[in-house]
PDB file of C-alpha atoms in Angstrom:
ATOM      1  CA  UNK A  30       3.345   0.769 -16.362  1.00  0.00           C
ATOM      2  CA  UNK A  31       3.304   0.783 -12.588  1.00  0.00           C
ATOM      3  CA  UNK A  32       0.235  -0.710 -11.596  1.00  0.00           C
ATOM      4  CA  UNK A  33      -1.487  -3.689 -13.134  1.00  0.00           C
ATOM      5  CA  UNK A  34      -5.065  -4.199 -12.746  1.00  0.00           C
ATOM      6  CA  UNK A  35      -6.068  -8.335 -13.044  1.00  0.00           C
ATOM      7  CA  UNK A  36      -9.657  -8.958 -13.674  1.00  0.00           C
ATOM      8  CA  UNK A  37     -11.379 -10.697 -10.923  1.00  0.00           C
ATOM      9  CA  UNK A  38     -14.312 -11.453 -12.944  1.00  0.00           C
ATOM     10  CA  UNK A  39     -17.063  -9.820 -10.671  1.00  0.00           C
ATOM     11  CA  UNK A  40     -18.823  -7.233 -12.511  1.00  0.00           C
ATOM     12  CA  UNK A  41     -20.389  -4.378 -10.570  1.00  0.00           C
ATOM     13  CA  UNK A  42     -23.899  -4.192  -9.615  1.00  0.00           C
ATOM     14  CA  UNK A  43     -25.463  -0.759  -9.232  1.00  0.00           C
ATOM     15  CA  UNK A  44     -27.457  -0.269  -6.039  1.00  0.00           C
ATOM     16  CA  UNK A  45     -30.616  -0.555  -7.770  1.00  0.00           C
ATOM     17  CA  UNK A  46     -29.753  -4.094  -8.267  1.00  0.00           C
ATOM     18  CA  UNK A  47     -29.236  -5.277  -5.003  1.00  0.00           C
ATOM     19  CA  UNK A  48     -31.270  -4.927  -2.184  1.00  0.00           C
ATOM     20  CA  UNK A  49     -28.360  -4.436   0.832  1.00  0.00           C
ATOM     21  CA  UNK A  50     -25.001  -2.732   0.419  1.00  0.00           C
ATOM     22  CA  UNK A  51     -22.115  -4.305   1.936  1.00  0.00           C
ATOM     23  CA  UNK A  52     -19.778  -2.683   4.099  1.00  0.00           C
ATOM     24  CA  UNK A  53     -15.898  -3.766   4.763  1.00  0.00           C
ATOM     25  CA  UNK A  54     -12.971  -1.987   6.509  1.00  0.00           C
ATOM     26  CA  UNK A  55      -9.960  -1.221   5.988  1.00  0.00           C
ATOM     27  CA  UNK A  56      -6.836  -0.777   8.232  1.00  0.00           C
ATOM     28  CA  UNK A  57      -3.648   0.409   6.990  1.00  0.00           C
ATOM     29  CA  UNK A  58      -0.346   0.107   9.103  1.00  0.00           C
ATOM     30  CA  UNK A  59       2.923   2.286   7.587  1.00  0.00           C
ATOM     31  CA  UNK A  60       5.430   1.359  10.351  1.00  0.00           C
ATOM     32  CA  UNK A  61       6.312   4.855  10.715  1.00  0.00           C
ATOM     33  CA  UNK A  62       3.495   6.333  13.557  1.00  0.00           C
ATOM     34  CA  UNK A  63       0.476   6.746  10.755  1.00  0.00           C
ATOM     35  CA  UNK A  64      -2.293   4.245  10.359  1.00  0.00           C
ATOM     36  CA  UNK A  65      -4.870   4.818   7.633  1.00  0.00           C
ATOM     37  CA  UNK A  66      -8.858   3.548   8.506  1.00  0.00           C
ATOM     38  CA  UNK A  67     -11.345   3.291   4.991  1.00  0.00           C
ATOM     39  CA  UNK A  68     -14.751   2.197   5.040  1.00  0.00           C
ATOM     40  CA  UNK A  69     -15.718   0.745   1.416  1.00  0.00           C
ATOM     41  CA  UNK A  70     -19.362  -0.152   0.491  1.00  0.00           C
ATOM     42  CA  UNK A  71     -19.769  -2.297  -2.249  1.00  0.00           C
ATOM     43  CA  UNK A  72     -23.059  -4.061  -4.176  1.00  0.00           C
ATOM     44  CA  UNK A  73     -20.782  -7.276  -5.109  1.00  0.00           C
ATOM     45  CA  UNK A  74     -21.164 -10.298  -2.695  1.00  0.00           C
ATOM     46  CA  UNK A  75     -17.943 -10.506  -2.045  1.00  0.00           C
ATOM     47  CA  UNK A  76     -14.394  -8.625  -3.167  1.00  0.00           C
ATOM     48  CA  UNK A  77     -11.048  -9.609  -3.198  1.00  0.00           C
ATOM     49  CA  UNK A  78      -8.803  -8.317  -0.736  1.00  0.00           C
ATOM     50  CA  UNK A  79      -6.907  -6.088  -3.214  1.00  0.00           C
ATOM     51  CA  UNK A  80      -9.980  -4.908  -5.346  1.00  0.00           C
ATOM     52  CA  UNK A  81     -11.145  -3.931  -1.320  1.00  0.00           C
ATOM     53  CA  UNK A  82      -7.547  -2.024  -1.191  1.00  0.00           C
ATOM     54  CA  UNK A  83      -7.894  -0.298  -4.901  1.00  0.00           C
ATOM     55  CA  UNK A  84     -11.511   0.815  -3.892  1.00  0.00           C
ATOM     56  CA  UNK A  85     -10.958   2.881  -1.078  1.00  0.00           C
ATOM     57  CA  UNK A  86      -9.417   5.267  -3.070  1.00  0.00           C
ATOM     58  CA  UNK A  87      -5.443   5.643  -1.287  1.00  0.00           C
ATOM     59  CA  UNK A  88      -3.044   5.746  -3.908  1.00  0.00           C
ATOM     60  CA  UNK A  89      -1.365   1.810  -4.627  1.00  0.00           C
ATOM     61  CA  UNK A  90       1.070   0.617  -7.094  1.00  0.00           C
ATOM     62  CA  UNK A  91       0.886  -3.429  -7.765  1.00  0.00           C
ATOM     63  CA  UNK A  92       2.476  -5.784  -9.745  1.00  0.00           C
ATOM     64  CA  UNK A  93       1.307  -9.089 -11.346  1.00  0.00           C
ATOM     65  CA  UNK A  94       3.054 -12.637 -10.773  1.00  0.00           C
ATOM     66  CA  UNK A  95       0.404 -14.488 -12.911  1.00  0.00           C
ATOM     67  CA  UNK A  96      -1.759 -17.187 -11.641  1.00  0.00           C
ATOM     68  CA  UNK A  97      -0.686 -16.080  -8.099  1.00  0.00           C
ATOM     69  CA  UNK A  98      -2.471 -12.655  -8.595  1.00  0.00           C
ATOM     70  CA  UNK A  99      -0.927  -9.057  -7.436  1.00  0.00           C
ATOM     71  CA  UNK A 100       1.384  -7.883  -5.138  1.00  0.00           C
ATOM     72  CA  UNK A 101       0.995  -4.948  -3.367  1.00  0.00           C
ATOM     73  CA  UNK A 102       4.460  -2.245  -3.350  1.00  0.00           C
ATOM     74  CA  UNK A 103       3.599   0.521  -2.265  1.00  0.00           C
ATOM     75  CA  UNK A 104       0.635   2.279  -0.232  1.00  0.00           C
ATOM     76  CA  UNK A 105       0.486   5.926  -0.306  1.00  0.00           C
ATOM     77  CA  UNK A 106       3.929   6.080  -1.598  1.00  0.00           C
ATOM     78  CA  UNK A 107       5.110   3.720   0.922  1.00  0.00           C
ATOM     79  CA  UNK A 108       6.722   1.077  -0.155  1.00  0.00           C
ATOM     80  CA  UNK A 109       9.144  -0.025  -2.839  1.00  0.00           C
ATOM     81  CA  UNK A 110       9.407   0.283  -6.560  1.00  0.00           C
ATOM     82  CA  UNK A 111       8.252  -2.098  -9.194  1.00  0.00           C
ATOM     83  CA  UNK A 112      11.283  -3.775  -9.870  1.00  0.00           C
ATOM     84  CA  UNK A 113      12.077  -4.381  -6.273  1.00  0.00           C
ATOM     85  CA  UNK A 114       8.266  -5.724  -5.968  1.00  0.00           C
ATOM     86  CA  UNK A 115       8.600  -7.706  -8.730  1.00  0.00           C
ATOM     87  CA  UNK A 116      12.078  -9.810  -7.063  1.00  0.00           C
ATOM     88  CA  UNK A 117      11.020 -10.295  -3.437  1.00  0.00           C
ATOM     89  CA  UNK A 118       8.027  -8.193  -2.976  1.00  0.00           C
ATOM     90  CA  UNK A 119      10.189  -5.040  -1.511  1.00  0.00           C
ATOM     91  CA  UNK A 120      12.143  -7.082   0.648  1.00  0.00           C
ATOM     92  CA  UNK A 121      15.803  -7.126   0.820  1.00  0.00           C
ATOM     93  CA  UNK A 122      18.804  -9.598   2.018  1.00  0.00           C
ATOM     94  CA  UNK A 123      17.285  -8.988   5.462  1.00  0.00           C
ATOM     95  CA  UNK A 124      14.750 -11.115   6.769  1.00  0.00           C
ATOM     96  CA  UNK A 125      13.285  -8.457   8.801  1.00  0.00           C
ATOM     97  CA  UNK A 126      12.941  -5.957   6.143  1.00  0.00           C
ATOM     98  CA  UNK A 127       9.724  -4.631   5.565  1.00  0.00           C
ATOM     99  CA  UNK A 128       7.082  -5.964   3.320  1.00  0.00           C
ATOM    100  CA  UNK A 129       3.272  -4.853   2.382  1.00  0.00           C
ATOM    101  CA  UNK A 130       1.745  -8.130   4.813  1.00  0.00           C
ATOM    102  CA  UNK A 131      -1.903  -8.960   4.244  1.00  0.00           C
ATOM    103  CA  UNK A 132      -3.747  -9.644   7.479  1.00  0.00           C
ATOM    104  CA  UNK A 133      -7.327 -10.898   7.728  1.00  0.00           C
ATOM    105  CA  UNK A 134      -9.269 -10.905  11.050  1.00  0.00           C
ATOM    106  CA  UNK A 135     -10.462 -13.948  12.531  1.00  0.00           C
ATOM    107  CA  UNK A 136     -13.321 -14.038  15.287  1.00  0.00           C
ATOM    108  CA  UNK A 137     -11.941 -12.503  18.751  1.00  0.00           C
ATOM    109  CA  UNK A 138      -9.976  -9.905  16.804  1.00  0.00           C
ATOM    110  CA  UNK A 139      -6.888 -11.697  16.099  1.00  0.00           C
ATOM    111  CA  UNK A 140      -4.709 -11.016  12.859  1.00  0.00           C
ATOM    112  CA  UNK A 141      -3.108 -13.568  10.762  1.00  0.00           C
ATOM    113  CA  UNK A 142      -1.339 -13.357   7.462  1.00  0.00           C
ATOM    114  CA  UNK A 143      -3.504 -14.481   4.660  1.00  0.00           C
ATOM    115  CA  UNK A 144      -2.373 -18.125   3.143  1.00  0.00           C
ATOM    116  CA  UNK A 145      -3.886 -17.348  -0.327  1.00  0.00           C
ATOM    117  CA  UNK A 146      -3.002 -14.172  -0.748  1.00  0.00           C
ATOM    118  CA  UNK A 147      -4.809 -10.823  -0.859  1.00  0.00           C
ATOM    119  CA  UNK A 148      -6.041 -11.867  -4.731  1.00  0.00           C
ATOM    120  CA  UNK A 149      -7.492 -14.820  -3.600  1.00  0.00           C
ATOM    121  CA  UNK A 150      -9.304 -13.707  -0.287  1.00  0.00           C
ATOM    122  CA  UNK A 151     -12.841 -13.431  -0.093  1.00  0.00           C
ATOM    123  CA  UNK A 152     -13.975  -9.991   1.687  1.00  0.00           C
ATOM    124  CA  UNK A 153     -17.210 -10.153   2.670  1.00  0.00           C
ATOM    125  CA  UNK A 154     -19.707  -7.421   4.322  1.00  0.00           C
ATOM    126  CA  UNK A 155     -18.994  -6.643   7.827  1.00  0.00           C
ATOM    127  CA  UNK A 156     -15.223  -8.207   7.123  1.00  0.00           C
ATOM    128  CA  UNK A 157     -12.101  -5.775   8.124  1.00  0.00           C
ATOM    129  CA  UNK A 158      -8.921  -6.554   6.301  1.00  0.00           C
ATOM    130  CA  UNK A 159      -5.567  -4.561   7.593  1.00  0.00           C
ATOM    131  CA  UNK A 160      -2.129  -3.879   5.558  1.00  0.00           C
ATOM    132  CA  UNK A 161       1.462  -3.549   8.030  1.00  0.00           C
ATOM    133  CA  UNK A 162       4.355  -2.906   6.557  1.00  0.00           C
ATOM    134  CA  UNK A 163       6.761  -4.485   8.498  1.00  0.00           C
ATOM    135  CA  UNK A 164       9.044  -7.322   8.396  1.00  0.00           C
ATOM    136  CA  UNK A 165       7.904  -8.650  11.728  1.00  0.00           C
ATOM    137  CA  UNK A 166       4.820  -9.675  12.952  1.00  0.00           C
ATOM    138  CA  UNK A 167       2.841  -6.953  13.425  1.00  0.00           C
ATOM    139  CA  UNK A 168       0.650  -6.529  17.080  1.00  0.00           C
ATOM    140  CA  UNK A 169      -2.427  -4.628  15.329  1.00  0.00           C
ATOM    141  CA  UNK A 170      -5.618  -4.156  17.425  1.00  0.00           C
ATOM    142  CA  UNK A 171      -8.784  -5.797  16.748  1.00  0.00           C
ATOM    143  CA  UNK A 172     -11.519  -3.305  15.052  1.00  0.00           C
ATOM    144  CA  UNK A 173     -14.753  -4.039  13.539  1.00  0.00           C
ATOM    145  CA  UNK A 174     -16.779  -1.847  11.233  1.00  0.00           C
ATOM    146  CA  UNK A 175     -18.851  -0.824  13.701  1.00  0.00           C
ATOM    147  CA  UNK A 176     -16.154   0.174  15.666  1.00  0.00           C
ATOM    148  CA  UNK A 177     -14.228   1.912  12.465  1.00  0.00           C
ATOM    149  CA  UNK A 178     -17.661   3.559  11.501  1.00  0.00           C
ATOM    150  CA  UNK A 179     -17.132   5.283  14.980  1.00  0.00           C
ATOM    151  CA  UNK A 180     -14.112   6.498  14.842  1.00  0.00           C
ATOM    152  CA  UNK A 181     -14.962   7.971  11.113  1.00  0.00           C
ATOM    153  CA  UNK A 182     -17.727  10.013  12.152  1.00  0.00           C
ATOM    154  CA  UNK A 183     -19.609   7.764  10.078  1.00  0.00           C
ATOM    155  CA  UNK A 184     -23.548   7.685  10.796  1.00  0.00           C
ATOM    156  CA  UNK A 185     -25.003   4.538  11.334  1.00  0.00           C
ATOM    157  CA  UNK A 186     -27.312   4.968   7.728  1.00  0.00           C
ATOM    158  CA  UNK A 187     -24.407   5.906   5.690  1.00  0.00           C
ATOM    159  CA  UNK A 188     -24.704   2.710   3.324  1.00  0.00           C
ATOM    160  CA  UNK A 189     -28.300   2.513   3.482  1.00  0.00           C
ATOM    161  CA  UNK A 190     -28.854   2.444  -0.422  1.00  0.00           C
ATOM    162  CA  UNK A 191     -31.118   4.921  -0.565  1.00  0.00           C
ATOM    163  CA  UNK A 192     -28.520   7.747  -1.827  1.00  0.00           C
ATOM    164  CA  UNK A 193     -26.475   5.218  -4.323  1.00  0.00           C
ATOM    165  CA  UNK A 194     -23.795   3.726  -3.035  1.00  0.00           C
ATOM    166  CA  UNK A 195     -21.733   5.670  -0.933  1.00  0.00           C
ATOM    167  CA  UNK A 196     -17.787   7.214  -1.675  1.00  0.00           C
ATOM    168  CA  UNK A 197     -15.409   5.385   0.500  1.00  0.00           C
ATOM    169  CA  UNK A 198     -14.703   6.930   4.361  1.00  0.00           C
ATOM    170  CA  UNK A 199     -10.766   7.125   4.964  1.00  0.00           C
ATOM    171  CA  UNK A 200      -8.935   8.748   7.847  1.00  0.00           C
ATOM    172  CA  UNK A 201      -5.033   9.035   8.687  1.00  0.00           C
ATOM    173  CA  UNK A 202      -4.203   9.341  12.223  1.00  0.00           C
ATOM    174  CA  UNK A 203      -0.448   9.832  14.001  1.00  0.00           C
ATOM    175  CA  UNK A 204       2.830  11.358  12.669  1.00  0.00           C
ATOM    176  CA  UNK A 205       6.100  10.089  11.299  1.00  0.00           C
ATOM    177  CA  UNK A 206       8.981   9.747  13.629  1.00  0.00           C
ATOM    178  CA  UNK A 207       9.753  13.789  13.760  1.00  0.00           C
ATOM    179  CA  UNK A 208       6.482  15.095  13.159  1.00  0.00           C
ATOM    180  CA  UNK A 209       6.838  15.154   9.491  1.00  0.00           C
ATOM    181  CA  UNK A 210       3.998  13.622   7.758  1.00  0.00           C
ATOM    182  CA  UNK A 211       4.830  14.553   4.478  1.00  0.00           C
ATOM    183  CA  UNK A 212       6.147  11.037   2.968  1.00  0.00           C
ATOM    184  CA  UNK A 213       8.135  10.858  -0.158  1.00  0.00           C
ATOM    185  CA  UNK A 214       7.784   8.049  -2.069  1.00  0.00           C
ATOM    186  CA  UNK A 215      10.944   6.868  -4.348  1.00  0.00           C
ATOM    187  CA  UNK A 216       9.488   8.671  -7.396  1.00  0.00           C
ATOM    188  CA  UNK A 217      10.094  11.966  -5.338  1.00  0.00           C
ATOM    189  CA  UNK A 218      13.790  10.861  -4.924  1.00  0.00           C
ATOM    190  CA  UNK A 219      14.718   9.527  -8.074  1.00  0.00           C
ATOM    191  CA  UNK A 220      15.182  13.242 -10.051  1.00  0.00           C
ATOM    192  CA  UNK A 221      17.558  14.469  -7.296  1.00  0.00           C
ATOM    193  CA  UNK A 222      19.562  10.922  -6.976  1.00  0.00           C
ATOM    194  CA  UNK A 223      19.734  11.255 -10.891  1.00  0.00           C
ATOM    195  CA  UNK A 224      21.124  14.801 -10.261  1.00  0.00           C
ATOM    196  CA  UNK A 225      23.384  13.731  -7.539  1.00  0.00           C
ATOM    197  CA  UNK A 226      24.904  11.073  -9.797  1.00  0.00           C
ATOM    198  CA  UNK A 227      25.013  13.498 -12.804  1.00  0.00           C
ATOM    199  CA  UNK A 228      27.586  15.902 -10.878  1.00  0.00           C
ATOM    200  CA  UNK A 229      29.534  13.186  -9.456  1.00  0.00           C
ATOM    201  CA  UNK A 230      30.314  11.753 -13.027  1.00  0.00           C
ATOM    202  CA  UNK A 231      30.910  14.997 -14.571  1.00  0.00           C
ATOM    203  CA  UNK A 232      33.667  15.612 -11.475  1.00  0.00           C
ATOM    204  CA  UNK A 233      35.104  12.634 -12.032  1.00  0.00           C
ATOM    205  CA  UNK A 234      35.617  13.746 -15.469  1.00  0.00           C
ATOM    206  CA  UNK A 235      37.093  16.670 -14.427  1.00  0.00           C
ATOM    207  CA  UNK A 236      39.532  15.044 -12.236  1.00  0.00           C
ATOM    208  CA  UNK A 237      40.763  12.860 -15.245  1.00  0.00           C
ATOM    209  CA  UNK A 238      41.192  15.592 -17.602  1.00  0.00           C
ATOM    210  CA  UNK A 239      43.311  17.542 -14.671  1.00  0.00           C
ATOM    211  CA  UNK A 240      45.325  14.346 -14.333  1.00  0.00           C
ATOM    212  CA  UNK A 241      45.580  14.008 -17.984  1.00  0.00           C
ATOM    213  CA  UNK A 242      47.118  17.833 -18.925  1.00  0.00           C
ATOM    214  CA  UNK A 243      49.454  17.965 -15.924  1.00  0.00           C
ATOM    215  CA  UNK A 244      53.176  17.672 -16.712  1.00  0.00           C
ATOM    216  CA  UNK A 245      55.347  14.923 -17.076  1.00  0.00           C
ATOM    217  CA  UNK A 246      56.238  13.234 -14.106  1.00  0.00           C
ATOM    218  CA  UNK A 247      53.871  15.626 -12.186  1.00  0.00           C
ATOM    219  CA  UNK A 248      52.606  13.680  -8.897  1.00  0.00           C
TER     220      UNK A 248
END
């Protein structure tokens, strides 16, 4: 099973129920020229800052380490398998090897890794969370949802309430390095690394049997 969903014990409200909608953001940082924005309305009072991640609708696999919630591998296929997740959280031997970092925004626009962890954090309406992977600290510009709901296209009444609550806004802006934005994720490459090893064994194989028939005292 690739991702695992933890209960957060918040049950959703419909709109009906509630008499504002909350808006959050969402900025998404894949260290290779693309950033991802989402806009996510929700009836809740609050989410957490991976339920705000699951809801606006990019693909994400997680694992669980227990009491200390979910950690995020990948994001729109980038990121790192399960198993990897599950030992360092993608990381490898290098220190500045990437990572999925959470950042929440502080007053003034400045980012800062979250100390509890993106299970733990409190989103609240008007809040804009962001996601880098990097191994480094990552230099992310400030943005509010105001600012977001601009550069979306988004009209000012979008989460009004009248209409139901609203389908999350997302938008992907640059390239990769190359101008390919097609990313594939390590499920693409596993098949043709299992095919790769395949005809490597069955050529060493080969090679044996060719050793093995050749004459006596052949070289």
């Amino acid at each position: 099973m690739l991702a695992a969903v933890l209960g957060q014990g918040a049950t959703a409200q419909t709109p009906e129920a509630t008499d504002h909608i909350n808006v959050a953001g969402l900025m998404i940082d894949y260290g290779d020229g693309r950033v991802s924005y989402a806009l996510v309305a929700f009836t809740e009072e609050s989410l957490s800052g991976v339920e705000l991640l699951r809801r606006s609708g990019l693909p994400i696999v997680t694992v669980p380490f227990g009491g200390l919630g979910e950690g995020v591998c990948s994001i729109d296929a980038v990121g790192c398998d399960p198993g990897a997740c599950r030992r360092r959280l993608c990381q490898s031997a290098d220190r500045e090897s990437p990572f999925w970092q959470y950042l929440r925004q502080a007053e003034g626009g400045s980012w800062s890794p979250a100390v509890l962890g993106a299970s733990h954090a409190d989103v609240d309406d008007g809040d804009v969370d962001a996601w880098s992977w990097s191994g480094t600290p990552p230099d992310l510009p400030p943005m509010s949802v105001t600012s977001m709901r601009d550069l979306l296209g988004v009209q000012p009444g979008w989460a009004s309430g009248g209409a139901g609550l609203p389908d999350p806004v997302t938008m992907t802006q640059g390239e990769p390095p190359g101008g390919n934005s097609d990313q594939r994720s390590w499920r693409d490459l596993a098949p043709g690394m299992a095919l790769i090893a395949g005809i490597g064994m069955a050529g060493w194989v080969m090679i044996r049997r060719t050793r093995h028939r050749s004459p006596a005292g052949g070289r």
